[in-house]
Coordinates of C-alpha atoms in Angstrom, one line a residue:
M16 CA -9.7 -2.9 -19.6
D17 CA -9.3 0.9 -20.2
T18 CA -11.6 2.7 -20.0
A19 CA -9.4 6.4 -20.1
P20 CA -6.2 7.6 -22.4
S21 CA -2.7 7.1 -20.7
A22 CA -1.6 10.9 -22.2
L23 CA -3.3 14.5 -23.3
P24 CA -1.8 16.2 -25.6
S25 CA 0.9 18.5 -24.7
T26 CA 2.1 22.4 -25.8
S27 CA 5.5 21.3 -23.8
T28 CA 8.0 19.6 -26.7
P29 CA 8.9 16.0 -26.8
A30 CA 12.1 16.5 -25.3
Q31 CA 10.2 18.5 -22.2
D32 CA 7.5 15.3 -21.9
A33 CA 9.9 12.9 -22.0
R34 CA 12.1 14.4 -19.6
N35 CA 8.4 15.2 -17.1
R36 CA 7.4 12.0 -17.8
R37 CA 10.7 10.3 -16.7
K38 CA 10.5 13.1 -13.5
G39 CA 6.7 11.5 -12.8
A40 CA 7.9 8.5 -12.6
T41 CA 11.0 8.3 -10.1
A42 CA 9.4 10.6 -7.6
A43 CA 6.5 8.5 -7.6
A44 CA 8.1 5.5 -7.5
L45 CA 10.4 6.5 -4.3
A46 CA 7.5 8.4 -3.0
S47 CA 5.7 4.5 -2.2
A48 CA 8.9 2.9 -1.2
V49 CA 9.8 5.7 0.9
E50 CA 6.4 6.0 2.4
W51 CA 6.4 1.6 2.2
Y52 CA 9.3 1.6 4.1
D53 CA 8.3 3.6 7.1
Y54 CA 4.8 1.7 7.0
F55 CA 6.3 -1.5 7.0
V56 CA 8.6 -1.2 10.2
F57 CA 5.9 -0.9 12.4
G58 CA 4.6 -4.4 11.0
I59 CA 8.5 -5.2 12.1
A60 CA 8.6 -3.6 14.4
A61 CA 5.2 -5.2 16.4
A62 CA 6.1 -8.9 15.9
L63 CA 9.8 -8.7 17.3
V64 CA 9.5 -5.9 20.0
L65 CA 6.4 -3.4 20.9
G66 CA 3.8 -6.2 22.3
D67 CA 7.1 -6.0 25.3
L68 CA 8.0 -2.4 25.5
Y69 CA 4.1 -1.1 25.3
F70 CA 1.8 -3.6 26.6
P71 CA 3.7 -5.6 28.6
A72 CA 0.8 -7.4 31.0
G73 CA -0.4 -10.4 30.3
S74 CA 0.6 -13.6 28.4
P75 CA 3.0 -13.3 25.1
S76 CA 0.5 -14.1 23.4
A77 CA -1.5 -10.6 24.6
G78 CA 1.5 -9.2 23.8
V79 CA 1.4 -9.9 20.5
L80 CA -2.2 -9.3 19.6
A81 CA -2.0 -5.3 21.8
S82 CA 0.5 -4.7 19.4
F83 CA -1.0 -6.3 15.8
A84 CA -4.1 -4.2 17.2
T85 CA -2.2 -1.1 17.1
F86 CA -0.9 -2.3 13.7
A87 CA -4.8 -3.0 12.6
V88 CA -5.6 0.6 13.6
G89 CA -2.6 2.4 11.0
F90 CA -5.3 0.5 8.7
L91 CA -8.6 1.8 10.5
A92 CA -6.9 4.8 9.3
R93 CA -6.1 5.0 6.0
P94 CA -9.7 5.5 4.2
F95 CA -9.9 8.8 6.2
G96 CA -5.9 9.2 4.2
G97 CA -8.2 8.7 0.8
V98 CA -10.9 10.0 1.2
I99 CA -9.3 13.4 2.5
A100 CA -6.4 13.9 0.1
G101 CA -8.8 11.9 -3.0
H102 CA -11.1 14.8 -2.0
L103 CA -8.7 17.8 -2.1
G104 CA -7.0 15.6 -4.9
D105 CA -9.0 15.2 -7.4
K106 CA -9.5 19.8 -6.7
R107 CA -6.4 21.4 -5.6
G108 CA -3.8 18.5 -7.5
R109 CA -2.1 15.1 -7.5
K110 CA 1.8 16.2 -6.4
P111 CA 0.6 18.5 -3.5
M112 CA -1.7 15.8 -1.6
L113 CA 1.5 13.7 -2.2
V114 CA 4.3 16.0 -0.7
L115 CA 1.2 16.1 2.2
A116 CA 1.7 12.9 2.9
L117 CA 5.4 11.7 3.0
T118 CA 5.9 15.2 5.3
L119 CA 3.4 13.1 7.8
M120 CA 4.7 9.8 7.5
G121 CA 8.3 11.0 8.3
V122 CA 6.9 13.4 11.4
A123 CA 5.3 10.1 12.4
T124 CA 7.6 7.2 11.8
T125 CA 10.3 9.3 13.3
G126 CA 8.4 10.4 16.5
I127 CA 7.5 6.6 16.9
G128 CA 11.7 5.7 16.7
L129 CA 11.8 8.4 20.0
L130 CA 8.6 7.9 21.4
P131 CA 9.7 6.8 25.3
T132 CA 8.7 2.7 26.6
Y133 CA 6.2 2.4 28.8
E134 CA 8.5 1.4 31.4
T135 CA 9.1 5.6 31.2
I136 CA 6.2 6.6 31.3
G137 CA 3.1 4.5 31.9
M138 CA 0.1 4.2 29.8
A139 CA 1.1 7.5 27.9
A140 CA 3.0 5.4 26.2
P141 CA 0.6 2.8 24.0
V142 CA -1.8 6.0 23.7
L143 CA 1.2 8.2 22.7
L144 CA 1.8 4.9 20.4
V145 CA -1.5 4.5 18.8
T146 CA -2.1 8.4 18.6
L147 CA 1.4 8.1 15.8
R148 CA 0.4 5.0 14.4
V149 CA -2.7 6.6 13.5
M150 CA -0.8 9.2 11.4
Q151 CA 0.9 6.6 9.5
G152 CA -2.3 5.4 8.1
I153 CA -4.4 8.4 7.5
A154 CA -0.7 9.8 5.3
V155 CA -0.5 6.1 3.5
G156 CA -3.8 6.7 3.0
A157 CA -3.5 10.2 1.3
Q158 CA 0.4 8.0 -0.1
W159 CA -0.7 5.6 -2.4
G160 CA -3.5 7.8 -4.7
G161 CA -1.1 10.2 -5.7
A162 CA 1.7 8.6 -6.4
M163 CA 0.1 6.0 -8.7
L164 CA -1.8 8.9 -10.1
L165 CA 1.6 11.0 -10.6
A166 CA 2.7 7.6 -12.0
T167 CA -0.1 6.4 -14.1
E168 CA -1.5 10.2 -15.2
Y169 CA 1.9 10.2 -17.2
A170 CA 2.3 7.3 -18.8
P171 CA 2.5 6.9 -22.9
E172 CA -0.7 5.6 -24.3
G173 CA -0.6 2.0 -23.7
K174 CA 2.1 2.1 -21.2
R175 CA -0.3 2.5 -17.8
G176 CA 0.1 -0.7 -16.6
I177 CA 4.2 -0.6 -17.0
Y178 CA 4.2 2.5 -15.5
G179 CA 1.9 2.3 -12.8
S180 CA 3.7 -0.6 -11.2
F181 CA 6.8 1.4 -10.3
V182 CA 4.8 2.7 -7.4
Q183 CA 3.8 -0.9 -6.9
L184 CA 7.2 -2.2 -6.2
G185 CA 8.0 0.4 -3.7
V186 CA 6.0 -2.4 -1.6
P187 CA 8.7 -5.2 -2.1
I188 CA 11.4 -2.2 -2.2
G189 CA 9.9 -1.0 1.2
V190 CA 9.4 -4.6 2.4
V191 CA 13.8 -5.8 1.2
T192 CA 14.8 -2.0 2.8
A193 CA 12.8 -2.4 6.5
N194 CA 13.8 -6.1 6.6
S195 CA 18.2 -5.4 5.2
V196 CA 17.7 -2.5 8.1
F197 CA 16.2 -4.0 11.1
L198 CA 18.5 -7.2 10.4
L199 CA 21.3 -4.7 10.5
A200 CA 20.4 -3.6 13.9
G201 CA 20.0 -6.9 14.8
A202 CA 23.4 -8.1 13.7
F203 CA 25.7 -4.9 14.8
T204 CA 23.6 -5.2 18.4
S205 CA 23.2 -7.4 21.2
E206 CA 19.5 -9.3 22.2
S207 CA 19.4 -6.7 25.1
A208 CA 20.4 -3.6 23.0
F209 CA 18.3 -5.0 19.9
A210 CA 15.2 -4.4 22.5
A211 CA 16.4 -1.5 24.1
W212 CA 17.5 0.8 22.0
G213 CA 18.1 -1.2 18.4
W214 CA 15.2 -1.2 17.0
R215 CA 14.3 2.1 17.1
L216 CA 17.8 2.7 14.2
P217 CA 15.4 2.1 11.7
F218 CA 12.3 4.5 12.9
L219 CA 15.1 7.5 12.6
V220 CA 15.6 7.0 8.9
G221 CA 12.0 8.1 8.0
L222 CA 13.5 11.4 8.2
L223 CA 14.6 10.4 4.8
V224 CA 11.3 11.5 4.0
L225 CA 11.0 15.0 4.2
V226 CA 13.7 15.5 2.0
L227 CA 12.1 13.3 -0.7
A228 CA 9.0 15.8 0.2
W229 CA 10.6 18.9 -0.8
Y230 CA 12.2 17.7 -3.5
I231 CA 8.4 16.9 -5.7
H232 CA 7.4 20.0 -4.0
K233 CA 10.6 21.4 -6.1
H234 CA 10.4 20.2 -9.2
V235 CA 8.4 17.8 -10.1
E236 CA 5.1 19.1 -12.3
E237 CA 1.8 18.4 -11.4
T238 CA -0.1 15.5 -14.3
P239 CA -0.7 16.7 -18.1
E240 CA -4.3 14.6 -17.6
F241 CA -5.1 16.4 -14.5
R242 CA -4.5 20.4 -16.3
A243 CA -6.2 19.0 -18.4
A244 CA -9.4 17.8 -16.5
E245 CA -8.6 21.2 -15.0
R246 CA -9.6 23.2 -17.9
A247 CA -12.1 21.0 -19.3
L248 CA -13.9 22.2 -15.2
A249 CA -12.9 25.2 -15.6
E250 CA -15.2 26.1 -19.4
K251 CA -17.9 23.8 -17.6
E252 CA -18.3 26.1 -14.8
K253 CA -17.8 29.2 -17.2
E254 CA -20.7 28.1 -19.5
E255 CA -22.6 27.1 -16.6
K256 CA -22.0 31.3 -15.4
G257 CA -22.5 32.4 -18.3
E258 CA -26.3 30.5 -19.1
S259 CA -27.9 30.9 -15.3
G260 CA -26.4 34.5 -14.7
G261 CA -24.7 33.4 -11.4
E262 CA -21.9 30.9 -10.2
G263 CA -20.8 28.4 -11.5
A264 CA -20.5 24.9 -9.4
R265 CA -17.9 22.3 -9.2
N266 CA -19.0 19.5 -8.2
S267 CA -17.3 17.5 -5.3
P268 CA -16.0 14.7 -6.3
L269 CA -16.4 12.6 -3.3
R270 CA -20.1 13.9 -3.4
T271 CA -20.2 12.4 -7.1
I272 CA -18.3 9.1 -6.2
L273 CA -20.5 8.2 -3.3
R274 CA -24.0 9.3 -4.8
G275 CA -22.9 7.0 -8.7
H276 CA -20.3 5.1 -8.5
L277 CA -19.6 3.9 -4.8
G278 CA -20.0 -0.3 -6.2
T279 CA -17.5 0.1 -7.9
V280 CA -15.3 2.0 -5.0
F281 CA -16.6 -1.4 -3.5
L282 CA -15.7 -3.7 -6.7
A283 CA -12.7 -2.8 -5.9
G284 CA -11.8 -2.9 -2.9
G285 CA -13.4 -6.9 -2.8
S286 CA -11.3 -7.3 -5.7
F287 CA -7.4 -6.3 -3.8
A288 CA -8.6 -7.1 -0.3
V289 CA -7.0 -10.8 -0.3
N290 CA -4.1 -9.6 -1.5
T291 CA -3.6 -7.4 1.1
A292 CA -4.5 -9.5 3.8
T293 CA -2.4 -12.7 1.9
F294 CA 0.6 -9.8 1.7
Y295 CA 0.6 -9.0 5.3
I296 CA 0.2 -12.0 6.6
L297 CA 3.1 -12.8 5.4
I298 CA 5.6 -10.0 6.1
T299 CA 3.8 -9.5 9.7
G300 CA 1.8 -12.9 11.1
V301 CA 4.1 -15.9 9.0
L302 CA 7.0 -13.4 10.8
D303 CA 5.5 -14.8 14.7
Y304 CA 4.9 -17.5 13.6
T305 CA 7.8 -19.2 12.9
T306 CA 9.9 -17.4 15.6
R307 CA 6.7 -16.9 18.5
E308 CA 5.0 -21.0 17.5
L309 CA 7.6 -23.1 15.6
D310 CA 11.1 -21.2 17.3
M311 CA 12.7 -20.3 14.0
N312 CA 15.6 -18.2 14.0
R313 CA 14.5 -13.7 13.8
G314 CA 17.3 -13.7 11.0
A315 CA 16.5 -16.3 9.6
V316 CA 13.2 -16.3 8.5
L317 CA 13.9 -12.1 7.8
T318 CA 16.2 -13.5 5.5
V319 CA 13.5 -15.7 3.8
S320 CA 11.6 -13.1 4.4
L321 CA 13.9 -10.4 2.2
C322 CA 14.5 -13.0 -0.6
V323 CA 11.5 -13.2 -1.3
S324 CA 10.5 -10.3 -1.8
L325 CA 13.3 -9.3 -3.7
T326 CA 11.6 -11.2 -6.8
Q327 CA 8.9 -9.1 -7.1
L328 CA 10.4 -6.7 -8.0
V329 CA 10.6 -8.6 -11.9
L330 CA 7.5 -10.0 -10.9
I331 CA 5.7 -7.3 -10.5
P332 CA 6.8 -5.4 -13.4
A333 CA 5.9 -8.1 -15.7
S334 CA 3.0 -8.8 -15.1
A335 CA 2.1 -5.5 -15.5
A336 CA 3.9 -5.3 -19.0
L337 CA 1.2 -8.4 -20.2
S338 CA -1.7 -7.0 -18.4
D339 CA -1.4 -3.7 -20.9
R340 CA -0.8 -6.2 -24.1
I341 CA -3.7 -8.9 -22.8
G342 CA -6.0 -6.7 -20.5
R343 CA -5.9 -6.0 -16.7
I344 CA -9.1 -7.9 -15.5
R345 CA -8.0 -11.4 -17.6
I346 CA -4.0 -11.4 -15.1
Y347 CA -6.0 -9.7 -12.0
G348 CA -8.0 -12.5 -11.8
L349 CA -5.0 -15.5 -12.6
G350 CA -3.5 -13.5 -9.4
A351 CA -6.1 -14.2 -7.1
A352 CA -7.3 -17.7 -8.3
G353 CA -3.6 -18.6 -7.6
I354 CA -3.5 -17.5 -4.1
A355 CA -6.8 -19.8 -3.3
L356 CA -5.2 -22.8 -4.8
W357 CA -2.1 -21.9 -3.1
A358 CA -3.8 -21.1 1.0
V359 CA -3.4 -24.7 1.7
P360 CA -0.3 -26.6 0.4
M361 CA 2.1 -22.9 1.6
F362 CA 1.1 -23.4 5.3
L363 CA 1.7 -26.7 5.2
L364 CA 5.1 -26.4 4.8
I365 CA 5.6 -23.4 7.1
D366 CA 4.8 -25.4 9.2
T367 CA 6.9 -27.8 8.8
G368 CA 9.6 -25.5 10.6
S369 CA 12.0 -25.5 7.6
L370 CA 13.2 -22.6 5.9
L371 CA 13.7 -24.2 3.0
W372 CA 10.0 -24.9 2.4
L373 CA 9.2 -21.7 5.0
A374 CA 10.9 -20.3 1.6
V375 CA 9.3 -21.8 -1.0
G376 CA 6.1 -22.3 0.5
T377 CA 6.1 -18.3 0.8
F378 CA 7.8 -17.6 -3.0
V379 CA 4.9 -18.8 -4.4
A380 CA 2.6 -17.0 -2.7
S381 CA 4.7 -14.1 -2.9
C382 CA 5.1 -15.1 -6.5
F383 CA 0.5 -14.7 -7.1
L384 CA 0.6 -12.1 -4.9
S385 CA 3.1 -10.0 -7.7
I386 CA 0.8 -11.8 -10.3
M387 CA -2.4 -9.2 -9.4
Y388 CA 0.0 -6.1 -8.1
G389 CA 2.0 -5.6 -11.1
P390 CA -1.9 -4.0 -12.7
Q391 CA -4.1 -2.8 -10.0
A392 CA -2.9 0.9 -10.7
A393 CA -3.2 0.6 -14.1
L394 CA -6.3 -0.8 -12.8
F395 CA -8.4 0.6 -10.4
A396 CA -7.2 4.5 -12.9
E397 CA -9.0 2.8 -15.2
L398 CA -11.9 2.3 -13.0
F399 CA -12.6 5.9 -12.6
T400 CA -13.1 9.3 -15.0
P401 CA -9.7 12.0 -13.7
E402 CA -12.1 14.6 -12.4
M403 CA -12.4 12.0 -9.6
R404 CA -10.5 9.9 -9.9
Y405 CA -7.7 10.5 -7.0
T406 CA -11.3 9.6 -4.9
G407 CA -11.9 6.7 -5.7
A408 CA -9.4 4.4 -7.0
S409 CA -7.5 4.9 -2.6
L410 CA -11.4 4.9 -1.6
G411 CA -11.2 1.0 -3.2
Y412 CA -7.5 0.6 -1.7
Q413 CA -7.7 1.5 1.5
I414 CA -10.9 -0.3 1.9
A415 CA -9.1 -3.7 0.5
A416 CA -7.1 -2.2 3.6
V417 CA -9.1 -2.2 6.2
L418 CA -10.7 -5.8 5.4
G419 CA -7.8 -7.3 4.5
G420 CA -4.8 -5.7 5.6
G421 CA -4.8 -3.9 8.8
L422 CA -7.0 -7.3 10.1
A423 CA -5.1 -10.3 8.8
P424 CA -2.0 -11.1 11.3
F425 CA -4.8 -9.9 14.3
V426 CA -7.2 -12.6 13.0
M427 CA -4.2 -14.5 12.2
V428 CA -2.6 -14.2 16.1
L429 CA -6.5 -15.4 16.9
L430 CA -7.5 -17.5 14.8
L431 CA -4.1 -19.7 15.8
E432 CA -4.5 -19.5 19.3
T433 CA -8.7 -20.2 18.8
T434 CA -8.3 -23.3 16.3
G435 CA -5.0 -24.1 16.9
T436 CA -4.7 -24.8 13.6
S437 CA -2.9 -23.2 10.7
M438 CA -5.5 -24.7 8.1
S439 CA -7.8 -22.0 9.7
V440 CA -5.6 -19.1 8.6
S441 CA -5.4 -21.0 5.1
A442 CA -9.4 -21.3 4.9
Y443 CA -9.6 -17.6 6.0
I444 CA -7.8 -16.3 2.9
I445 CA -9.5 -18.9 1.0
G446 CA -12.8 -16.8 1.8
L447 CA -11.4 -13.5 1.2
A448 CA -9.9 -14.5 -2.3
V449 CA -14.0 -16.4 -3.2
I450 CA -14.7 -12.3 -2.5
A451 CA -11.8 -11.5 -5.5
L452 CA -12.8 -13.5 -7.8
G453 CA -16.5 -11.9 -7.4
S454 CA -16.1 -9.2 -7.6
I455 CA -13.8 -9.3 -11.0
K456 CA -15.8 -11.3 -12.7
V457 CA -18.5 -8.5 -12.1
L458 CA -16.1 -5.7 -13.3
A459 CA -15.1 -8.1 -15.8
D460 CA -18.8 -8.2 -16.8
R461 CA -19.1 -4.1 -16.8
A462 CA -15.9 -4.2 -19.0
R463 CA -18.0 -6.4 -21.6
S464 CA -21.4 -4.1 -21.0
R465 CA -19.0 -1.4 -21.9

């Protein structure tokens, strides 16, 4: 499925084009990695320490639920970041919105690392924590579209999938880095020291995001597809001005999406919700479940999560490259079907309490997630034309994040507390997979009709 050209003619030399392409793809991958690292450290901390430090009243389960609710708030904020940055990114450019998103994320993450606890400042602590988490959500909602388009709009003809996967790699890199930093913090501190201050160290790494934001601002150029779309719109406005004798009116990207493409946005979101929900169940919900309910060792579970995430560094670009050859929808649908079929066996293996079976269960699930995630950036980019692509792709992605990822760990704890069985979580995943397969079917039918 490819509804737009991967690259446009350039007036620069081939050497300059290649250099700009490498620089854009590298900047997009780094931006995605550091942004997701900052976002994921909150999820790990929510599962391990934030409930006791910021929501101390009630049972341990109540504290975890409150912590995961704060985790979910970041997802609820993501569509706002996607809408604002998408609208401005389609009008002003991909790069400035990406720089702004990185700056906001760096400030919010560092702020969490410095935030006093409930014991120190009382109710102000959870209020400020929620505020900073909202800032993180807005930042990551704004970031994905900018980084994705910086990569895919620089891609050579026929390689949009593999270039888009550079941005997708930011997720496993962020997970691996976040888990590694937490493992190091735990290894070099006692249990009491980790709870007191060791958990803060991974958040303070967020300062490095500001350095990357400065680099992109100074050294990365705007994408060729956006510049071409800008020229085309300028010509159209000039013609309209000449015909009417007044000012040419530029359409709002957001208005265009809401009036004519909202169905595509919801189909995109529906197709991806199962991926993001299952992903956050694996990296956050399972971490809480195995350590709190199954009494498994925290460090061992984090190590398993880290190793499983490393495999995605190979599988994501492999599936993306395959989608360049045989089509996005085919690969994407295969991953969604695999998630549905594996949902029950995965939790049966996790429930054994064995590290080996935990690794097997989460590894197979991670393979299916990677099969979906690899071509997803290119697929979403191709659903919309350049002048509304940032807005449309971001909205679809962030709707999926709210319906799937943000609520998934919270829903998982609720289901476990209510039903007493992990099979209820499997049923939740299967339900989202059915929605995904239905959405993918409609997208495929639309592609064939075109």
